[in-house]
Short mmCIF file of C-alpha atoms in Angstrom, two decimals:
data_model
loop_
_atom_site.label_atom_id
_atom_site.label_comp_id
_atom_site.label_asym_id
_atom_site.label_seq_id
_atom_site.Cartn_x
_atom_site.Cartn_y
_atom_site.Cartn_z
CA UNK A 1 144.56 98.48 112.43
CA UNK A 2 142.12 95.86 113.68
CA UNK A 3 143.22 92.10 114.37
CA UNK A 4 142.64 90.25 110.63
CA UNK A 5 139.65 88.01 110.67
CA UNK A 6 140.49 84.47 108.88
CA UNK A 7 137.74 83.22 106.70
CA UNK A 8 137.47 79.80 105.94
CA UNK A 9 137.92 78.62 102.31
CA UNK A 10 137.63 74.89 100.52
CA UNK A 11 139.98 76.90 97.70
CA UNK A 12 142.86 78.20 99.59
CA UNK A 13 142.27 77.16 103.15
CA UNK A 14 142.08 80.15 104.96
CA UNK A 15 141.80 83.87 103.43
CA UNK A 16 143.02 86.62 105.46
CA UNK A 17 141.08 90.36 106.04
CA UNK A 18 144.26 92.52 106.56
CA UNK A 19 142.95 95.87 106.42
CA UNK A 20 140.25 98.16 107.75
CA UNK A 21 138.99 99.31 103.96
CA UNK A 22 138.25 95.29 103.33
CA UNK A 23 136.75 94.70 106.70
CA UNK A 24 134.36 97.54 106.07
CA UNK A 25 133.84 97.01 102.43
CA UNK A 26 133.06 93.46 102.88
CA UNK A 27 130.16 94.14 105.56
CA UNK A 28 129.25 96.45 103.07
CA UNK A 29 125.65 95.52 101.14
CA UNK A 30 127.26 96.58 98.07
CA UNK A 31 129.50 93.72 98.58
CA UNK A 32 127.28 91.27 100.87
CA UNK A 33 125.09 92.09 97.14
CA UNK A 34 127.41 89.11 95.43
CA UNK A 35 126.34 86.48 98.09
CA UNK A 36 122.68 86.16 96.35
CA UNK A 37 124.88 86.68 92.57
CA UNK A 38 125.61 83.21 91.16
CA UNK A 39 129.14 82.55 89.16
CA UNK A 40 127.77 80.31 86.97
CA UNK A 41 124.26 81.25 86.31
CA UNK A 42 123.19 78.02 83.40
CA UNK A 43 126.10 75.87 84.44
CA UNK A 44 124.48 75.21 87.64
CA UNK A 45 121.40 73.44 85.71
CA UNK A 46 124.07 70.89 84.34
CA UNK A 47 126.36 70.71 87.17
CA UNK A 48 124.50 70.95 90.50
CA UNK A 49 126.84 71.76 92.81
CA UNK A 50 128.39 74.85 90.76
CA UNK A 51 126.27 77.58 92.81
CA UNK A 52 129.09 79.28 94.17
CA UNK A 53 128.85 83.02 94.45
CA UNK A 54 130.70 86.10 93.28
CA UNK A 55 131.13 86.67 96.85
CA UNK A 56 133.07 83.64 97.43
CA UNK A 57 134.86 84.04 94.05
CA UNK A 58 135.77 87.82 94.98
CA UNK A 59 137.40 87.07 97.97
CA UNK A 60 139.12 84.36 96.46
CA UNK A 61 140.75 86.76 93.90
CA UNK A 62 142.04 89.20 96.39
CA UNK A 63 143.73 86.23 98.11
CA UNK A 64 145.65 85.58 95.40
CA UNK A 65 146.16 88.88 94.09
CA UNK A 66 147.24 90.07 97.61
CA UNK A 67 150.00 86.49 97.06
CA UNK A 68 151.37 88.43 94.01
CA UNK A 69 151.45 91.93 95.48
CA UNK A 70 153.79 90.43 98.59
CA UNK A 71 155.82 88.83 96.30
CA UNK A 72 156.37 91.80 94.44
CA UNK A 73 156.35 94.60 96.28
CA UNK A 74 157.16 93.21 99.93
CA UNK A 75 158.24 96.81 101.29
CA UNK A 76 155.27 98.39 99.85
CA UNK A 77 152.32 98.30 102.29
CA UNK A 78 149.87 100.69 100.54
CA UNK A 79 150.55 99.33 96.88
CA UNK A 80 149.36 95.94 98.81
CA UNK A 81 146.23 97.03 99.94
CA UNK A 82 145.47 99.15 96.68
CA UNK A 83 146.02 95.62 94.39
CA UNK A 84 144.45 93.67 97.21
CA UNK A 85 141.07 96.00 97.08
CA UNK A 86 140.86 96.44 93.28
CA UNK A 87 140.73 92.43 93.49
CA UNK A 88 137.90 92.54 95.97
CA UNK A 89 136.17 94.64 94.02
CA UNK A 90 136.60 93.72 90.63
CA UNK A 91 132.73 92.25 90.03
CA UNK A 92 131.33 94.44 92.29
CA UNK A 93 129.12 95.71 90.07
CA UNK A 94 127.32 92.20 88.62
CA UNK A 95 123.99 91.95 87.85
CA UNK A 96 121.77 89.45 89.05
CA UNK A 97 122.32 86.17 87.38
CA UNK A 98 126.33 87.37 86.29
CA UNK A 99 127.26 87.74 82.14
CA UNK A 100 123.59 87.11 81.70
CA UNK A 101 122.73 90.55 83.03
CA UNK A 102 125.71 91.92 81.31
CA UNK A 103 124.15 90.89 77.67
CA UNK A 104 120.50 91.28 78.61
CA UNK A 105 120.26 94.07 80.62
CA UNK A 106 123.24 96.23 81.07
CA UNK A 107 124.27 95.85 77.10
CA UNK A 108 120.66 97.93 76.28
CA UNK A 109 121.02 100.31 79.55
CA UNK A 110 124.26 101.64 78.37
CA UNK A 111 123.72 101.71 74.62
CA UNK A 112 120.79 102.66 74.33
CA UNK A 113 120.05 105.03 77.76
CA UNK A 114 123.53 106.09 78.73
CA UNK A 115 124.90 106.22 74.74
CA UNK A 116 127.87 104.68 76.10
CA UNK A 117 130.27 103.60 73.41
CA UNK A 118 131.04 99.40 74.26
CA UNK A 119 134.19 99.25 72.61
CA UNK A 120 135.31 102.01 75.37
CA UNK A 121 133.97 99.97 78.42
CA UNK A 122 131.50 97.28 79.06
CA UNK A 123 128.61 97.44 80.97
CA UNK A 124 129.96 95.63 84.24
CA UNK A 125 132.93 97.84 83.65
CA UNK A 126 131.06 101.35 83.62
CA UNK A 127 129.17 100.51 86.22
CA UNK A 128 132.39 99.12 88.75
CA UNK A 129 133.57 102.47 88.82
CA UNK A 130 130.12 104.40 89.40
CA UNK A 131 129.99 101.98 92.71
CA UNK A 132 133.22 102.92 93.28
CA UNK A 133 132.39 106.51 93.13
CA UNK A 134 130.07 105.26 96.04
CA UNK A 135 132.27 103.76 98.06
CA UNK A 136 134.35 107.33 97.81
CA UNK A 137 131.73 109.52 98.72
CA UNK A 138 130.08 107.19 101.78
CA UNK A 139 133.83 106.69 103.05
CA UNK A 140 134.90 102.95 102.61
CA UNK A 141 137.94 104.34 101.19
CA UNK A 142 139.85 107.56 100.27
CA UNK A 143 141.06 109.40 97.54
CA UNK A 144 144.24 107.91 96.96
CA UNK A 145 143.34 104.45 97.34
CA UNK A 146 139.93 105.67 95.07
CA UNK A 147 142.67 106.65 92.48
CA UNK A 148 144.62 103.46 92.96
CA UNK A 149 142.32 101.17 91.67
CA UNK A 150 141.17 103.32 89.36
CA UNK A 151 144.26 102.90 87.84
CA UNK A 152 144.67 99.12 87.86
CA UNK A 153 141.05 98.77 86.72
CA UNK A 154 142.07 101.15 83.46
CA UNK A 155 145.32 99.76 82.93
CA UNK A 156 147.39 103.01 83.79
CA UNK A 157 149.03 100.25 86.01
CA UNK A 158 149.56 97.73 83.79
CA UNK A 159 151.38 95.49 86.47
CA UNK A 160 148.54 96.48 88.49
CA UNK A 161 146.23 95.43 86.10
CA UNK A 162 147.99 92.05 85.12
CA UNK A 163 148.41 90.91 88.61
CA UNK A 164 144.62 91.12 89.15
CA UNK A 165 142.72 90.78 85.49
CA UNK A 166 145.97 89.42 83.30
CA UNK A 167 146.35 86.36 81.39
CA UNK A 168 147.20 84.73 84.54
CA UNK A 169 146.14 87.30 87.28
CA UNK A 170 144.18 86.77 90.48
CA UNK A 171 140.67 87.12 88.43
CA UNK A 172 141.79 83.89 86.65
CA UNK A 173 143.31 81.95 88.42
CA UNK A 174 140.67 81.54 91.49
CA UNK A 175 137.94 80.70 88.93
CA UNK A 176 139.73 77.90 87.08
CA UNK A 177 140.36 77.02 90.55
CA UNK A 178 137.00 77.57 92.09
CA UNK A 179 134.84 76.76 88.98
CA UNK A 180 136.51 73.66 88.42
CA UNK A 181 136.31 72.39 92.38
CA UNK A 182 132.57 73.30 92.51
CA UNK A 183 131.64 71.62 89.01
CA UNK A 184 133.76 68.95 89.56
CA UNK A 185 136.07 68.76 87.21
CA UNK A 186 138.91 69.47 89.24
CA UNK A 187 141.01 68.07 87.07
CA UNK A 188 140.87 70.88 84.31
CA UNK A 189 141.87 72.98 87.02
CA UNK A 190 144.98 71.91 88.34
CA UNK A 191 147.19 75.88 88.97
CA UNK A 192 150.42 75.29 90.86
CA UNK A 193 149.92 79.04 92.38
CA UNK A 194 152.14 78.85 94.77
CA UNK A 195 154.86 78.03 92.05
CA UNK A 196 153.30 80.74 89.96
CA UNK A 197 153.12 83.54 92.12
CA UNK A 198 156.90 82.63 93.44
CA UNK A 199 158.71 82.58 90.06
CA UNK A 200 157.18 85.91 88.98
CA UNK A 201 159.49 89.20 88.67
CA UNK A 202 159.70 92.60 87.70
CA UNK A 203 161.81 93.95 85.17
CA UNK A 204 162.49 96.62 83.51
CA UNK A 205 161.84 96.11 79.26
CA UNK A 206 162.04 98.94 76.57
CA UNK A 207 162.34 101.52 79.34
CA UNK A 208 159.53 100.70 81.30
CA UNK A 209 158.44 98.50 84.35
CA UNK A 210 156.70 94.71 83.04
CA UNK A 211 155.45 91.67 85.12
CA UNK A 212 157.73 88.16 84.10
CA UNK A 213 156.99 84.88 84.36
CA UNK A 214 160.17 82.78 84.80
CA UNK A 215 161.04 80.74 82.10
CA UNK A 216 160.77 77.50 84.57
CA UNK A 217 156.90 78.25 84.63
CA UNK A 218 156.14 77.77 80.71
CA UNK A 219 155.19 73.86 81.29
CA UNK A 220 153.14 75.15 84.39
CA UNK A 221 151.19 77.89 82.35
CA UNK A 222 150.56 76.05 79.40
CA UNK A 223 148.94 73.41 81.58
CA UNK A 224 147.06 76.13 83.42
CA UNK A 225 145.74 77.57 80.26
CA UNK A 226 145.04 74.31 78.64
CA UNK A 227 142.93 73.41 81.45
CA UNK A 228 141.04 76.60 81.26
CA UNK A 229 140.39 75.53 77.32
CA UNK A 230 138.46 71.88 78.84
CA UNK A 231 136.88 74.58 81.47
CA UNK A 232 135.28 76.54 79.02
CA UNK A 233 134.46 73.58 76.69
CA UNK A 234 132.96 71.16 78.66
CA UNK A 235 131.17 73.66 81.23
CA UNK A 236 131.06 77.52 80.45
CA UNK A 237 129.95 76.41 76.40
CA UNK A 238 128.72 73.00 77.80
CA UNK A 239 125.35 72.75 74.78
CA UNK A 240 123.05 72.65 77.96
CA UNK A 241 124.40 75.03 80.02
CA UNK A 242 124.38 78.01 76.89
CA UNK A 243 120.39 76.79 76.30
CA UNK A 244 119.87 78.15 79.86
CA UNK A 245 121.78 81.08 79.57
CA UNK A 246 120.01 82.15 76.59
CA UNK A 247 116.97 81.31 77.88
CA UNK A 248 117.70 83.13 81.27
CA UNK A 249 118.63 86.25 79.19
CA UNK A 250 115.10 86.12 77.90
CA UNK A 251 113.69 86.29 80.89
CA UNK A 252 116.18 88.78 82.29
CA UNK A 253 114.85 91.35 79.30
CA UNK A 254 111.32 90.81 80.13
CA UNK A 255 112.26 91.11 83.93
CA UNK A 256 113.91 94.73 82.67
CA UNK A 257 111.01 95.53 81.32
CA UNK A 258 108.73 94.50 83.68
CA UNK A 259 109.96 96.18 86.50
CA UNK A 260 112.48 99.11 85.11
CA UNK A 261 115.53 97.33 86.28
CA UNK A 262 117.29 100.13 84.50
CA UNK A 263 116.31 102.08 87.22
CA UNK A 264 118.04 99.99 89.67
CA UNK A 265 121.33 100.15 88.11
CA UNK A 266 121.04 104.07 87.68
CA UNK A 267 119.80 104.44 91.60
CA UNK A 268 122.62 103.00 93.48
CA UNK A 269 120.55 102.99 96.60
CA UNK A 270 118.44 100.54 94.61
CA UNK A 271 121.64 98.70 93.14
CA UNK A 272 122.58 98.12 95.94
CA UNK A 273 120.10 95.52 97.06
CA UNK A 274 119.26 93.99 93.53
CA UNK A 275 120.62 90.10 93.30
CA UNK A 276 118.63 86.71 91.99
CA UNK A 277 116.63 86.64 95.10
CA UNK A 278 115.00 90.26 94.65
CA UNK A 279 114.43 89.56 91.06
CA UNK A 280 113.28 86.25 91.34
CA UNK A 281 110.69 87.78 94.27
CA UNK A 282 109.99 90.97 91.76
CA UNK A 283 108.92 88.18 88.97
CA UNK A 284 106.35 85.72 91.46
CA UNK A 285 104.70 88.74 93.57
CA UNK A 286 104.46 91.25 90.75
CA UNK A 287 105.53 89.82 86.86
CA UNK A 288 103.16 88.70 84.40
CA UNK A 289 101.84 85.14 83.85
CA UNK A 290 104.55 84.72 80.98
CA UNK A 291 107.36 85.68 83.08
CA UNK A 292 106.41 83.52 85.84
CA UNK A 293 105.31 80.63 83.21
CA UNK A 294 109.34 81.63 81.39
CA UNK A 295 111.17 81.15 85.25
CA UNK A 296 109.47 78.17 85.94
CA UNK A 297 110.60 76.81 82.61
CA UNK A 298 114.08 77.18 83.60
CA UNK A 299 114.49 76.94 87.37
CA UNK A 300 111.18 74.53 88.22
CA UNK A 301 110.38 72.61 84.95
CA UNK A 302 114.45 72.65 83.63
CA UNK A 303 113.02 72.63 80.17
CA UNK A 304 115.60 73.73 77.94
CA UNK A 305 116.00 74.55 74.41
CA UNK A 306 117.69 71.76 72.61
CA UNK A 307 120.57 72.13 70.14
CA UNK A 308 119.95 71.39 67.09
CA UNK A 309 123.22 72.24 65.36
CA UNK A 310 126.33 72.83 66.23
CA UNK A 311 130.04 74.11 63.58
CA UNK A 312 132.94 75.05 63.82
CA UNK A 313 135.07 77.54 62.41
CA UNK A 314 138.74 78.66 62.64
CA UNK A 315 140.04 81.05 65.28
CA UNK A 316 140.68 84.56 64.01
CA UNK A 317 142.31 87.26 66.23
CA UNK A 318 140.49 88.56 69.54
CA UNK A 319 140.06 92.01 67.69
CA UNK A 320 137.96 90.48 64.74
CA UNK A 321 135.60 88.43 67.13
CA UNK A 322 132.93 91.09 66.93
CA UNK A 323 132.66 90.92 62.93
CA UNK A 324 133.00 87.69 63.08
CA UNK A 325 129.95 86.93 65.80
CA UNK A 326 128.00 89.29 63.28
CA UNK A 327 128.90 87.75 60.01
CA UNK A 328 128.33 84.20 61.27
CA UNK A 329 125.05 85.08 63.05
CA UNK A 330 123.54 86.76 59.30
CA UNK A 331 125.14 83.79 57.25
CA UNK A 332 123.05 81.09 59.88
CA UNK A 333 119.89 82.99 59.31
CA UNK A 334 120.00 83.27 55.53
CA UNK A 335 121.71 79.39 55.18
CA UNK A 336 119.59 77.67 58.02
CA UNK A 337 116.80 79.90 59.98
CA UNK A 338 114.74 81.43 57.21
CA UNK A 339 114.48 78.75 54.72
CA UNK A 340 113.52 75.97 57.28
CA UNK A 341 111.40 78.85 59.07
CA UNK A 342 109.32 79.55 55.67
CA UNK A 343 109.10 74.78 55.15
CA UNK A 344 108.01 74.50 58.70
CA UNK A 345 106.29 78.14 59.37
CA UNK A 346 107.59 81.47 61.16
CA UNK A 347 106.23 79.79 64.18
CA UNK A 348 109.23 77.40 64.87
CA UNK A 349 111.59 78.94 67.03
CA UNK A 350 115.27 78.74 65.93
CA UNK A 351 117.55 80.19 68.19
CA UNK A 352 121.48 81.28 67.42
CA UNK A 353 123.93 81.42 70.46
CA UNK A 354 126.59 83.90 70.49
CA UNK A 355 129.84 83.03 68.60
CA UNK A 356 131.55 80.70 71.13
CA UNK A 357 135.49 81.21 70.44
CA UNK A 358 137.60 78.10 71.80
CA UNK A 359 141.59 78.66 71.79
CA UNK A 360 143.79 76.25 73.64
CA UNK A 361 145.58 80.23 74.46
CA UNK A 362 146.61 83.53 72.71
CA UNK A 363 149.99 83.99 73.20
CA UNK A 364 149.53 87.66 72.13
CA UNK A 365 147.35 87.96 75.22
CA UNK A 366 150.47 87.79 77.21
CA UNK A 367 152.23 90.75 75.08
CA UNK A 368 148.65 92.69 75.35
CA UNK A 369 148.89 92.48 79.16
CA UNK A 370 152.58 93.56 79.28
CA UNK A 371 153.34 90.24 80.33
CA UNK A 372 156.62 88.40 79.18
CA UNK A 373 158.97 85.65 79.75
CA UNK A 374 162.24 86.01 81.81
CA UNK A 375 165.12 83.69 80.72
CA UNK A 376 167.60 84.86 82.01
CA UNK A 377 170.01 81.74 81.47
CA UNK A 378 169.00 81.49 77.82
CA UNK A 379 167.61 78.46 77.90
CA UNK A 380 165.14 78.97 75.74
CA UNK A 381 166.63 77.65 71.86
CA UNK A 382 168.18 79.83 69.49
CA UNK A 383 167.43 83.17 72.23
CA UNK A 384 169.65 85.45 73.43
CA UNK A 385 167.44 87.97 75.26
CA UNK A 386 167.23 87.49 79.14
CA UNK A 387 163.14 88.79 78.21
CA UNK A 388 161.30 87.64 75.68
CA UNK A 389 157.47 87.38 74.51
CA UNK A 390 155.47 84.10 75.45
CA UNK A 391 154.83 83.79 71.54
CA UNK A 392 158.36 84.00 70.85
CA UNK A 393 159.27 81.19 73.51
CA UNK A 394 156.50 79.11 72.32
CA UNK A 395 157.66 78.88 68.83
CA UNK A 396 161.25 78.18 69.72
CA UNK A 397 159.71 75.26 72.73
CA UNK A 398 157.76 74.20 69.52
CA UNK A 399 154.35 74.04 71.15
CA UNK A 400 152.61 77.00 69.45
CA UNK A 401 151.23 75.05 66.35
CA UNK A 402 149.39 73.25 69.65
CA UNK A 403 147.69 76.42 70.63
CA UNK A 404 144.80 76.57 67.93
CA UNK A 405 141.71 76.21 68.75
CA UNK A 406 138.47 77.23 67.01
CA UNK A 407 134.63 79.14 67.05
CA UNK A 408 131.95 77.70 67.70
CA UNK A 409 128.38 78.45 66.43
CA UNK A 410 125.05 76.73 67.31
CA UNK A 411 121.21 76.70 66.67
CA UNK A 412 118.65 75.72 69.12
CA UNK A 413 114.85 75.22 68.72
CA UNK A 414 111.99 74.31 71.29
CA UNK A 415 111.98 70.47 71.63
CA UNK A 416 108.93 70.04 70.14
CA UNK A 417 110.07 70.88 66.61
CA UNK A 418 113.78 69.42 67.13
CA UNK A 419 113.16 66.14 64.60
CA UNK A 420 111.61 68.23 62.19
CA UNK A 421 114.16 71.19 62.07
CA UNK A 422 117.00 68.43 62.67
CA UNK A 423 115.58 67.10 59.37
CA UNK A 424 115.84 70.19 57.84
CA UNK A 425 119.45 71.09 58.36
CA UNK A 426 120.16 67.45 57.40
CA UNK A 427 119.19 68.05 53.93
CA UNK A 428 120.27 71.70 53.71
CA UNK A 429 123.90 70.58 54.17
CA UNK A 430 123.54 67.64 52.05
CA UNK A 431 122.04 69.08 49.34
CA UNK A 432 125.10 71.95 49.74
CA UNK A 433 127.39 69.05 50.20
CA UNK A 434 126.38 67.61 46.92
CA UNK A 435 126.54 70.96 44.84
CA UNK A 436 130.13 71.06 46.03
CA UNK A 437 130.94 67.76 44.68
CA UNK A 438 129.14 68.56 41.65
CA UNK A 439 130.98 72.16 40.86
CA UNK A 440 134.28 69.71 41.46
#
């Protein structure tokens, strides 16, 4: 084994290469790929310093995944380095441009060219393993190791799989940490890991092997995941940043288009080399006059669709969010988009974002990662059970009727027409408004 190399991080200080398979993987250009990837692809038009990487963030999750893994299994070298390298590799298959590519691009590809079902994997997902396929064949790593992350990444290994994509894993924990220190709001993102990663267990529950979370910790995750709430409101969902996104999804499925990006992601030997500074290149030295004119819109000219409305709605389960998104999206159309499109003419652009949902936390994401709550001393009220669900210790602690949150759905139109499409919502809702207290 080689000497470990330290690499310097603003995050967690220093973050250790242990072992060969990283030190090769990360010289990689399937990995040095995520340098030119941003994290937060419209974020970073509201936030300016936010243009970290999925490099950066990558490493950052092994670090802390490779924190659990020596907590846990401290005798266990090769489990180590298995957790450790399905953390570094966990985005290794982003598109230029992150979850944009993931809607625009990959979402088509795999529907509608690969007839891949979505509720089996996403896009990202199906893709992670095809790289790591690569990685197999061109000798980065072997078999076992292949088969090890595998595993994690499919949830065969659920404690695997929690320590590096749970509730609380390594995945989510370095961006609420990293996200929140590059847009600063560093405040949203205050994780005692240390304290975390030190006051979590194994034990055994219903005859098999689950990841705890000491009962001491419950103040320190509901903070955590409260904080991730203020993350996602004020910049993942921030109004601005989601008119960029959608607008850089746009140009992401005229880029496709363009220049048969769906032939990159099916030739790994073009994958390989395809981030936001090849695409961006592909779109000034080859793309047509409205793809150029659409870029310089966003990147150049930051002119970005304005919202023009914005509701809310109650928080259903994660299952239902699909049929929800769908239902809400056809009910905006017939209530808002058509009838002020036919006043004002088909011309005038109104745009629906994706159904944005907003919960403070889902305890039952806890129970769906095989993650519970280990009280041993009962100190939880009205419990006898050493292990218990986070749900169940929330509603005894009294803080679950705290944990709603809601869904948020908006409309956005060119900023030329806002006053007049404003205008138009304005009465729609007051003339509904007025029906209502009419029928009463």
């Amino acid at each position: 084994m080689l000497l470990p190399i330290l690499i310097r991080d603003p995050i967690h200080g220093s973050i250790k290469i242990i072992y060969n398979e990283e030190r090769k993987i990360l010289d990689s250009p399937y990995f040095q790929r995520l340098r030119h990837v941003s994290q937060l692809a419209g974020a970073q038009l509201v936030y300016p310093s936010a243009t970290h990487t999925r490099f950066a963030h990558s490493l950052g999750t092994m670090h802390i995944a490779g924190l659990y893994a020596s907590q846990l299994f401290p005798d266990d070298e090769n489990r180590i380095k298995i957790i450790r390298l399905s953390a570094l590799l966990h985005d290794i298959a982003h598109g230029p441009f992150s979850h944009q590519f993931d809607d625009a691009v990959y979402s088509k590809y795999f529907k509608e060219v690969k007839k891949v079902k979505e509720e089996i994997l996403s896009g990202h997902d199906y893709q992670r393993i095809t790289v790591l396929k690569r990685l197999l064949e061109e000798n980065y790593i072997d078999e076992d190791t292949y088969n090890g992350i595998l595993d994690i990444w499919q949830e065969k290994d659920s404690i695997g799989n929690a320590i590096v994509q749970g509730v609380m894993g390594a995945d989510r924990l370095d961006f609420l940490l990293r996200d929140s220190y590059y847009s600063g709001t560093q405040h949203f993102g205050s994780v005692p890991l240390d304290r975390i990663v030190n006051n979590t267990y194994i034990k055994e529950y219903n005859g098999q092997k689950i990841l705890c979370y000491s009962y001491k910790l419950i103040d320190d995750l509901y903070t955590a995941l409260i904080g991730r709430f203020f993350m996602y409101r004020n910049v993942y969902f921030h109004k601005a940043a989601r008119s960029a996104d959608i607008l850089i999804q746009h140009m992401l499925e005229e880029a496709a288009n363009e220049f048969n990006l769906y032939e990159w992601i099916s030739d790994l030997d073009k994958f390989k080399y395809l981030n936001e500074y090849v695409v961006t290149g592909l779109i000034f030295a080859k793309g047509s006059k409205k793809l150029r004119k659409l870029y310089t819109r966003i990147f150049y000219n930051r002119d970005l669709l304005k919202m023009v409305h914005e509701f809310y709605e109650p928080p259903f389960g994660i299952d239902l969010h699909d049929l929800r998104r769908d239902f809400l999206k056809r009910y905006l159309e017939r209530k808002y988009i058509i009838p002020i499109q036919e006043m004002l003419g088909k011309d005038v652009p109104i745009v629906p974002d994706t159904l944005l949902d907003l919960t403070f936390f889902n305890p039952t994401e806890f129970t769906a990662s095989n993650v519970y709550i280990y009280d041993p001393k009962h100190r939880i009220p009205h419990s006898d059970e050493d292990i218990v669900t986070m749900e169940f210790a929330l509603e005894r602690l009294k803080y679950l009727p705290f944990a709603k949150g809601f869904g948020i759905m908006r409309l956005y139109t060119e900023a030329q027409y806002y006053n007049e499409v404003k205008k138009k919502i304005l009465e729609i809702s007051a003339s509904e408004e007025k029906s209502i207290s009419t029928r009463a």
